[in-house]
Amino acid sequence: MGEEPNINEPLLRKTEVSGYASASTLSKAFWCWMNPVLSKGYKSPLKIEQVPPLSPEYSAERLSRLFESKWPKPEENCKNPVRTTLWRCFWKDIVFTALLAIVRLCATYVGPILINDFVNFTAGQRSSPNEGYYLLLILLVSKFVEVFSSHHFNFSSQKLGMKIRSTLITSLYKKSLKLSCSARQAHGIGPIVSYMAVDAQQLSDMVPQLHAIWLMPLQVGFALLLLYIYLGVSALVALVAVVLILLFSLFVTKKNNVNQFFVMRNRDGRLKATSEMLNNMRVIKFQAWEDHFNKRIQSCRDTEFKWLSKFWYWISGNLVVLWSTSVVISTVTFGTAILMKVPLDAATVFTATTTIRTLQEPLRTFPQSMIAISQAIISLGRLDAYMTSKELDTRSVERVVGCDGNIAVQVEDGVFGWDDENTEVVLKNINLEVKKGEITAIVGTVGSGKSSLLASIMGEMHKLSGKVRVCGRTGYVAQTSWIQNGTIEENILFGLPMNRERYMEVIRVCCLEKDLEMLEYGDQTEIGERGINLSGGQKQRIQLARAVYQDCDIYLLDDVFSAVDAQTGSDLFKECVRGVLKGKTILLVTHQVDFLHNVDLILVMRDGMIVQSGKYNALLNSGLDFGALVAAHETSMELVEVGETMTGGNSPKNSPRTPKSPQISSHLGEGKGENKSVDQSSSDKGTSKLIKDEERETGKVSLQVYKQYCTQAFGWPGAIAVVIVSLLWQAVTMSTDFWLQYETSDARAASFNPSFFIIVYATIGAMSMMLVVVRTFFVTIMGLKTAQIFFSQLLRSILHAPMSFFDTTPSGRVLSRASSDQTNIDVTLPFLMSMSITMYMTLLSVIFIVCLNAWPTVFLLIPLAWANYWYRGYYITSARELTRLDQITKAPVIHHFSESISGFMTIRAFQKQNRFCEENLDRVNSNLRMTFHNNGSSEWLGFRLELLGGLFFCIATMFMILLPSNIVDPASVGLSLSYGMALDSVLFFVIYISCLLENQMVSVERVKQFTNIPSEAAWEIKDRHPPPNWPAKGNVDIKDLQVRYRPNTPLVLKGLTLSIRGGEKIGIVGRTGSGKSTLIQVFFRLVEPSGGRIIVDGFDISVLGLHDVRSRFGIIPQEPVLFEGTVRSNIDPIGQYSDDEIWKSLERCQLKDVVAAKPDKLDSLVVDQGDNWSVGQKQLLCLGRVMLKRSRLLFMDEATASVDSQTDAVIQKIIREDFAACTIISIAHRIPTVMDCDKVLVIDAGWGKEFDRPSRLLERPSIFAALVQEYSNRSDEL
């Protein structure tokens, strides 16, 4: 791995080198390097840190570099680049496993050849007195070689599969950070994550199956050659039978490829819908749309299930044919031999049946291998399409670091579009020059292209023509905040080392000090996924702090003031934009007209063009667009000024502020005191972690889980029926061999009747086939029914879970249960369940027959059984934990992957791709560690068990040779050997399958964990429905309302009491994080109050069904959310309104023209997360939703934060007209929006400080008066 810069480094590294890397050849040959891990795991459940690190040759870094170096050059014009590169990287491994496979194949056929000699030996035909011992020695050596080569073949295949998976994940991740925006939209976040989670896994699973394809003809050829030697021409009939069986298998495989393709396609759709639901759960609960999403996901699942059922029925048909192979081929072959007068003695018959049995393995694995390989080919196609997707053209922007001249950003004749393929223009005729150290503001109405302009400067858009030059490092703050799951400190540092002085300064200028004081664990508080436990303003300021801490040259700030209140906004502008960032170049998209006096250049945008640029006064005089924006702002300011004159306006600027200082400081005191008491009460530091570590059960998978799985579909009768049918089938199959033994024994030789012999043999065979059919299809139906029940339970439980569950559970955790765990229950478990029952039955039959004919071996049975039991117990304790750790370390890889795809613009703007790739490598490495040791442990066990089984069988054979021939009949020896040859592999397979089953049962356990989430209150309560027109008046009474988010956390609202008359408009103001949004969540019962009541029109809302409450209230939430689909499905998901009504509401919310201009009108596309609509347009669409709903009680959470003053004025006017009779409770940051409210509620640190008419509050020294004063003064102050 390159040169060692530090002499001591190899020594340091040596201490943590993996057991495998430092193991001797002998230790690697017998898997002794696994001993330390297994002995630790046997003493106590394995912890992550107890698993040794990977050997350097398997590290993700090395593999990732290898993959890049072997990727085809453009001039090679390669059609399948992923396949080609994988071959170039790993051809040596593939050839090595092929050699092992050939050695194993040769060793397998020694046994059947020996049977003939053993039977003849016991019948007295021997060439030398010691012949028996020579035969025994050959048998022993061939068994050892077979066991040794087969387990090394498995282990090498698993290592190769692991390498392929790791290589693909890291390469897919790197690609995801280079994708152009339109390529990212074309694939969608869901499918991109599924390429990594599903396709990479399928390619890795395919490796062991790879060689079965070319080995099959060799194995069959070998077997037929042996049959030909013993049975002559009648072996040709066996050939015909084999060919027919193979053709049937191939036909089924072909059918199943189609089924598999549709299963995967529908699964993708279901996961996409599930992921969208999880990401927007808050909105779904606000709107009471759970039923709609339930139907949507359930319908995806029903289609998936239809194809899954077809898939399984074909597989069952195939299994029936394969299980019947040996009986069918034996019957036809012996029948033909009798017709052709071939003499049948014990030696010939049992050599033939053993050889025919060896045919079963290649015939059974061949179709599976075909399926695995065809799936792999589909996956390779998907990965090729992704890996060759358009990348961002890094040359579209000329980036210069440390350049001369005073121009920081320059665009000449820029024409840009979002789509790489078609030339749809979004921005045109863009010409701008931004000087170093200047602040440039970009203004314009919603959808005019402001955010797109920033994107074009960062090089995120497709440049159709023109030139862009950026001088220096860029920092970017997105309009929709992107926060990582981690502590606040980690989010701000964003990978840089901690500089305490700078860090504290950044927190101060971004106004985060108060928030950190209010949070129990300060900056060590863990932020939920997508910043779920922070208010909009806090997320925005943490984003800003992250950018400021990075110390860039050019800052692109996209509407950073929208989610914060007026005072915080001015502080940010003064302290941060004009303070710490003084001398930096800043491009600021904003709707806050007040700040525009203080910027060096203003760009006014309309329809994707810069229509005006210049300084404030010059633009104002020219009229046009800018004039209109300012006029709209001034109209809203007049309200404030009216208010201000009421306060007397004579007091010096800071006098209205004086009263609030002591109050606020006293609260901070209270706040601190309160935190202390909470800290003492929850002395376990457990509560700072919002995202709990994933629960993992330890120890055995409980029998309860098996019981749930086996009895879910048909109860106990179903489970018992399967066991009985299996027993019958095994008994009937054995009787075919007993019949052979009876007919070929020396005693029967004289009275042998060929036709009678073959009729009985065929009849028993037919019965055996009948039982296989019954058993296989019954198990399939049971497995499918169980999978469907589990899925419905999981979905129902997730939809009913309270909001707090989603705040503390990353969506990756739920998704991994809905994807990989559900796939295990759909596909893997029914197969394993059926296999393990069959294998147990087979094992019993083998031991029964061997002991029957070599009775002294009965004494060996007890030690053999004990050794197997001990080994299984020793192995399973570690293997189970390794499998669980494998699952648990897989989730962070997926989570980090989807998180990065969401924040790709921020990552690229700060040029942090390398750091994120390293983080991805670390997570992949920790997952590979578990996979590697998991595979090692299963081969450790298999090798030891099969050796034991082989040894037992050789001893049993020795007894047969030593016992006098009057006790042991040659036919019995033949029967025992034909069964016993398989003993070692059956023994191992039983243990292996039962362990595998236990490992896969973890999926049932994990799904079951999430089917028992404590659910929120009932959606509907039968006899407690409010009247259909409730709330008719909209009167609201709040009595001593107290709220905390979770037990053992401080109160967020501390005893709020007020009453609102129907039709009043209430504005709620307060600092960011004071509890404003919480109040709205309590109305919708996303958070249940811990004390007090809310009464709406005479009904206490806490006694009604949740849907009754939520569906009757209207809300425009802080973050506008759109779902993938169409405009119609977004504005009216449940489909209860007519097109006319929808058009009317679009007209009212100012979007009719935009939608009408699109070719598909109401069916215009809305992509994943509504990325093809601007944030302002999304906000307007959300407003349209509420207008359709027509509730008498409307909540607005900073509803117009992302729109400009002009649009805001229009919206406020619409709301005043359309909702004149409604009660409106509105949280606002723009003081003008609350000035014309009937009353204002000031919330401060969870207390309701003031509640009165705005005019009254302005007459006396109040917090509200101080806020108004600040707002109107801020333009002068700045």
PDB file of N, CA and C in Angstrom, residues 1146-1185:
ATOM      1  N   LEU A1146     -55.788  26.732  -7.777  1.00  0.00           N
ATOM      2  CA  LEU A1146     -54.484  27.120  -8.359  1.00  0.00           C
ATOM      3  C   LEU A1146     -54.505  28.601  -8.740  1.00  0.00           C
ATOM      4  N   GLU A1147     -55.667  29.047  -9.203  1.00  0.00           N
ATOM      5  CA  GLU A1147     -55.776  30.454  -9.595  1.00  0.00           C
ATOM      6  C   GLU A1147     -55.637  31.342  -8.353  1.00  0.00           C
ATOM      7  N   ARG A1148     -56.309  30.926  -7.275  1.00  0.00           N
ATOM      8  CA  ARG A1148     -56.239  31.723  -6.049  1.00  0.00           C
ATOM      9  C   ARG A1148     -54.805  31.772  -5.520  1.00  0.00           C
ATOM     10  N   CYS A1149     -54.044  30.655  -5.705  1.00  0.00           N
ATOM     11  CA  CYS A1149     -52.696  30.688  -5.130  1.00  0.00           C
ATOM     12  C   CYS A1149     -51.645  31.044  -6.171  1.00  0.00           C
ATOM     13  N   GLN A1150     -52.059  31.742  -7.208  1.00  0.00           N
ATOM     14  CA  GLN A1150     -51.116  32.357  -8.153  1.00  0.00           C
ATOM     15  C   GLN A1150     -50.319  31.365  -9.004  1.00  0.00           C
ATOM     16  N   LEU A1151     -50.821  30.139  -9.133  1.00  0.00           N
ATOM     17  CA  LEU A1151     -50.021  29.176  -9.900  1.00  0.00           C
ATOM     18  C   LEU A1151     -50.719  28.755 -11.186  1.00  0.00           C
ATOM     19  N   LYS A1152     -51.921  29.319 -11.435  1.00  0.00           N
ATOM     20  CA  LYS A1152     -52.671  28.830 -12.586  1.00  0.00           C
ATOM     21  C   LYS A1152     -51.869  29.005 -13.877  1.00  0.00           C
ATOM     22  N   ASP A1153     -51.234  30.180 -14.022  1.00  0.00           N
ATOM     23  CA  ASP A1153     -50.512  30.449 -15.278  1.00  0.00           C
ATOM     24  C   ASP A1153     -49.334  29.487 -15.450  1.00  0.00           C
ATOM     25  N   VAL A1154     -48.622  29.273 -14.341  1.00  0.00           N
ATOM     26  CA  VAL A1154     -47.448  28.384 -14.424  1.00  0.00           C
ATOM     27  C   VAL A1154     -47.874  26.987 -14.861  1.00  0.00           C
ATOM     28  N   VAL A1155     -48.943  26.464 -14.223  1.00  0.00           N
ATOM     29  CA  VAL A1155     -49.374  25.094 -14.524  1.00  0.00           C
ATOM     30  C   VAL A1155     -49.999  25.027 -15.917  1.00  0.00           C
ATOM     31  N   ALA A1156     -50.780  26.037 -16.259  1.00  0.00           N
ATOM     32  CA  ALA A1156     -51.455  26.030 -17.569  1.00  0.00           C
ATOM     33  C   ALA A1156     -50.430  26.099 -18.702  1.00  0.00           C
ATOM     34  N   ALA A1157     -49.271  26.719 -18.414  1.00  0.00           N
ATOM     35  CA  ALA A1157     -48.252  26.855 -19.459  1.00  0.00           C
ATOM     36  C   ALA A1157     -47.546  25.535 -19.742  1.00  0.00           C
ATOM     37  N   LYS A1158     -47.660  24.580 -18.804  1.00  0.00           N
ATOM     38  CA  LYS A1158     -46.979  23.293 -19.021  1.00  0.00           C
ATOM     39  C   LYS A1158     -47.832  22.422 -19.943  1.00  0.00           C
ATOM     40  N   PRO A1159     -47.186  21.614 -20.811  1.00  0.00           N
ATOM     41  CA  PRO A1159     -47.964  20.831 -21.789  1.00  0.00           C
ATOM     42  C   PRO A1159     -48.961  19.863 -21.130  1.00  0.00           C
ATOM     43  N   ASP A1160     -48.576  19.278 -19.956  1.00  0.00           N
ATOM     44  CA  ASP A1160     -49.472  18.278 -19.357  1.00  0.00           C
ATOM     45  C   ASP A1160     -50.472  18.867 -18.359  1.00  0.00           C
ATOM     46  N   LYS A1161     -50.481  20.196 -18.230  1.00  0.00           N
ATOM     47  CA  LYS A1161     -51.417  20.870 -17.310  1.00  0.00           C
ATOM     48  C   LYS A1161     -51.393  20.225 -15.919  1.00  0.00           C
ATOM     49  N   LEU A1162     -52.575  19.748 -15.449  1.00  0.00           N
ATOM     50  CA  LEU A1162     -52.643  19.201 -14.081  1.00  0.00           C
ATOM     51  C   LEU A1162     -51.841  17.906 -13.940  1.00  0.00           C
ATOM     52  N   ASP A1163     -51.553  17.274 -15.086  1.00  0.00           N
ATOM     53  CA  ASP A1163     -50.772  16.029 -14.995  1.00  0.00           C
ATOM     54  C   ASP A1163     -49.283  16.292 -15.187  1.00  0.00           C
ATOM     55  N   SER A1164     -48.871  17.567 -15.050  1.00  0.00           N
ATOM     56  CA  SER A1164     -47.439  17.878 -15.171  1.00  0.00           C
ATOM     57  C   SER A1164     -46.677  17.154 -14.072  1.00  0.00           C
ATOM     58  N   LEU A1165     -45.474  16.775 -14.438  1.00  0.00           N
ATOM     59  CA  LEU A1165     -44.667  15.937 -13.552  1.00  0.00           C
ATOM     60  C   LEU A1165     -44.152  16.709 -12.341  1.00  0.00           C
ATOM     61  N   VAL A1166     -44.185  16.039 -11.193  1.00  0.00           N
ATOM     62  CA  VAL A1166     -43.478  16.544 -10.009  1.00  0.00           C
ATOM     63  C   VAL A1166     -42.482  15.453  -9.661  1.00  0.00           C
ATOM     64  N   VAL A1167     -41.181  15.759  -9.734  1.00  0.00           N
ATOM     65  CA  VAL A1167     -40.205  14.693  -9.484  1.00  0.00           C
ATOM     66  C   VAL A1167     -40.012  14.502  -7.987  1.00  0.00           C
ATOM     67  N   ASP A1168     -39.155  13.523  -7.648  1.00  0.00           N
ATOM     68  CA  ASP A1168     -38.840  13.182  -6.264  1.00  0.00           C
ATOM     69  C   ASP A1168     -38.558  14.451  -5.451  1.00  0.00           C
ATOM     70  N   GLN A1169     -39.294  14.648  -4.365  1.00  0.00           N
ATOM     71  CA  GLN A1169     -39.148  15.816  -3.473  1.00  0.00           C
ATOM     72  C   GLN A1169     -39.467  17.144  -4.154  1.00  0.00           C
ATOM     73  N   GLY A1170     -40.145  17.078  -5.320  1.00  0.00           N
ATOM     74  CA  GLY A1170     -40.537  18.316  -6.013  1.00  0.00           C
ATOM     75  C   GLY A1170     -39.359  19.157  -6.464  1.00  0.00           C
ATOM     76  N   ASP A1171     -38.234  18.486  -6.790  1.00  0.00           N
ATOM     77  CA  ASP A1171     -37.026  19.253  -7.124  1.00  0.00           C
ATOM     78  C   ASP A1171     -37.151  20.083  -8.398  1.00  0.00           C
ATOM     79  N   ASN A1172     -38.181  19.783  -9.232  1.00  0.00           N
ATOM     80  CA  ASN A1172     -38.281  20.591 -10.454  1.00  0.00           C
ATOM     81  C   ASN A1172     -39.204  21.806 -10.264  1.00  0.00           C
ATOM     82  N   TRP A1173     -39.517  22.144  -9.010  1.00  0.00           N
ATOM     83  CA  TRP A1173     -40.279  23.355  -8.705  1.00  0.00           C
ATOM     84  C   TRP A1173     -39.448  24.168  -7.714  1.00  0.00           C
ATOM     85  N   SER A1174     -39.554  25.480  -7.818  1.00  0.00           N
ATOM     86  CA  SER A1174     -38.771  26.288  -6.865  1.00  0.00           C
ATOM     87  C   SER A1174     -39.435  26.207  -5.496  1.00  0.00           C
ATOM     88  N   VAL A1175     -38.669  26.569  -4.451  1.00  0.00           N
ATOM     89  CA  VAL A1175     -39.213  26.456  -3.085  1.00  0.00           C
ATOM     90  C   VAL A1175     -40.453  27.322  -2.934  1.00  0.00           C
ATOM     91  N   GLY A1176     -40.417  28.523  -3.528  1.00  0.00           N
ATOM     92  CA  GLY A1176     -41.586  29.412  -3.455  1.00  0.00           C
ATOM     93  C   GLY A1176     -42.811  28.780  -4.106  1.00  0.00           C
ATOM     94  N   GLN A1177     -42.595  28.147  -5.278  1.00  0.00           N
ATOM     95  CA  GLN A1177     -43.735  27.517  -5.966  1.00  0.00           C
ATOM     96  C   GLN A1177     -44.272  26.348  -5.136  1.00  0.00           C
ATOM     97  N   LYS A1178     -43.369  25.632  -4.466  1.00  0.00           N
ATOM     98  CA  LYS A1178     -43.831  24.523  -3.613  1.00  0.00           C
ATOM     99  C   LYS A1178     -44.734  25.069  -2.516  1.00  0.00           C
ATOM    100  N   GLN A1179     -44.299  26.209  -1.944  1.00  0.00           N
ATOM    101  CA  GLN A1179     -45.060  26.811  -0.845  1.00  0.00           C
ATOM    102  C   GLN A1179     -46.472  27.190  -1.340  1.00  0.00           C
ATOM    103  N   LEU A1180     -46.528  27.723  -2.582  1.00  0.00           N
ATOM    104  CA  LEU A1180     -47.830  28.107  -3.141  1.00  0.00           C
ATOM    105  C   LEU A1180     -48.697  26.866  -3.382  1.00  0.00           C
ATOM    106  N   LEU A1181     -48.087  25.780  -3.832  1.00  0.00           N
ATOM    107  CA  LEU A1181     -48.872  24.551  -4.039  1.00  0.00           C
ATOM    108  C   LEU A1181     -49.461  24.061  -2.721  1.00  0.00           C
ATOM    109  N   CYS A1182     -48.653  24.173  -1.647  1.00  0.00           N
ATOM    110  CA  CYS A1182     -49.164  23.753  -0.329  1.00  0.00           C
ATOM    111  C   CYS A1182     -50.341  24.634   0.085  1.00  0.00           C
ATOM    112  N   LEU A1183     -50.270  25.917  -0.292  1.00  0.00           N
ATOM    113  CA  LEU A1183     -51.373  26.828   0.005  1.00  0.00           C
ATOM    114  C   LEU A1183     -52.617  26.378  -0.766  1.00  0.00           C
ATOM    115  N   GLY A1184     -52.388  25.945  -2.028  1.00  0.00           N
ATOM    116  CA  GLY A1184     -53.509  25.455  -2.848  1.00  0.00           C
ATOM    117  C   GLY A1184     -54.210  24.282  -2.190  1.00  0.00           C
ATOM    118  N   ARG A1185     -53.424  23.389  -1.555  1.00  0.00           N
ATOM    119  CA  ARG A1185     -54.006  22.231  -0.867  1.00  0.00           C
ATOM    120  C   ARG A1185     -55.003  22.682   0.193  1.00  0.00           C
TER     121      ARG A1185
END
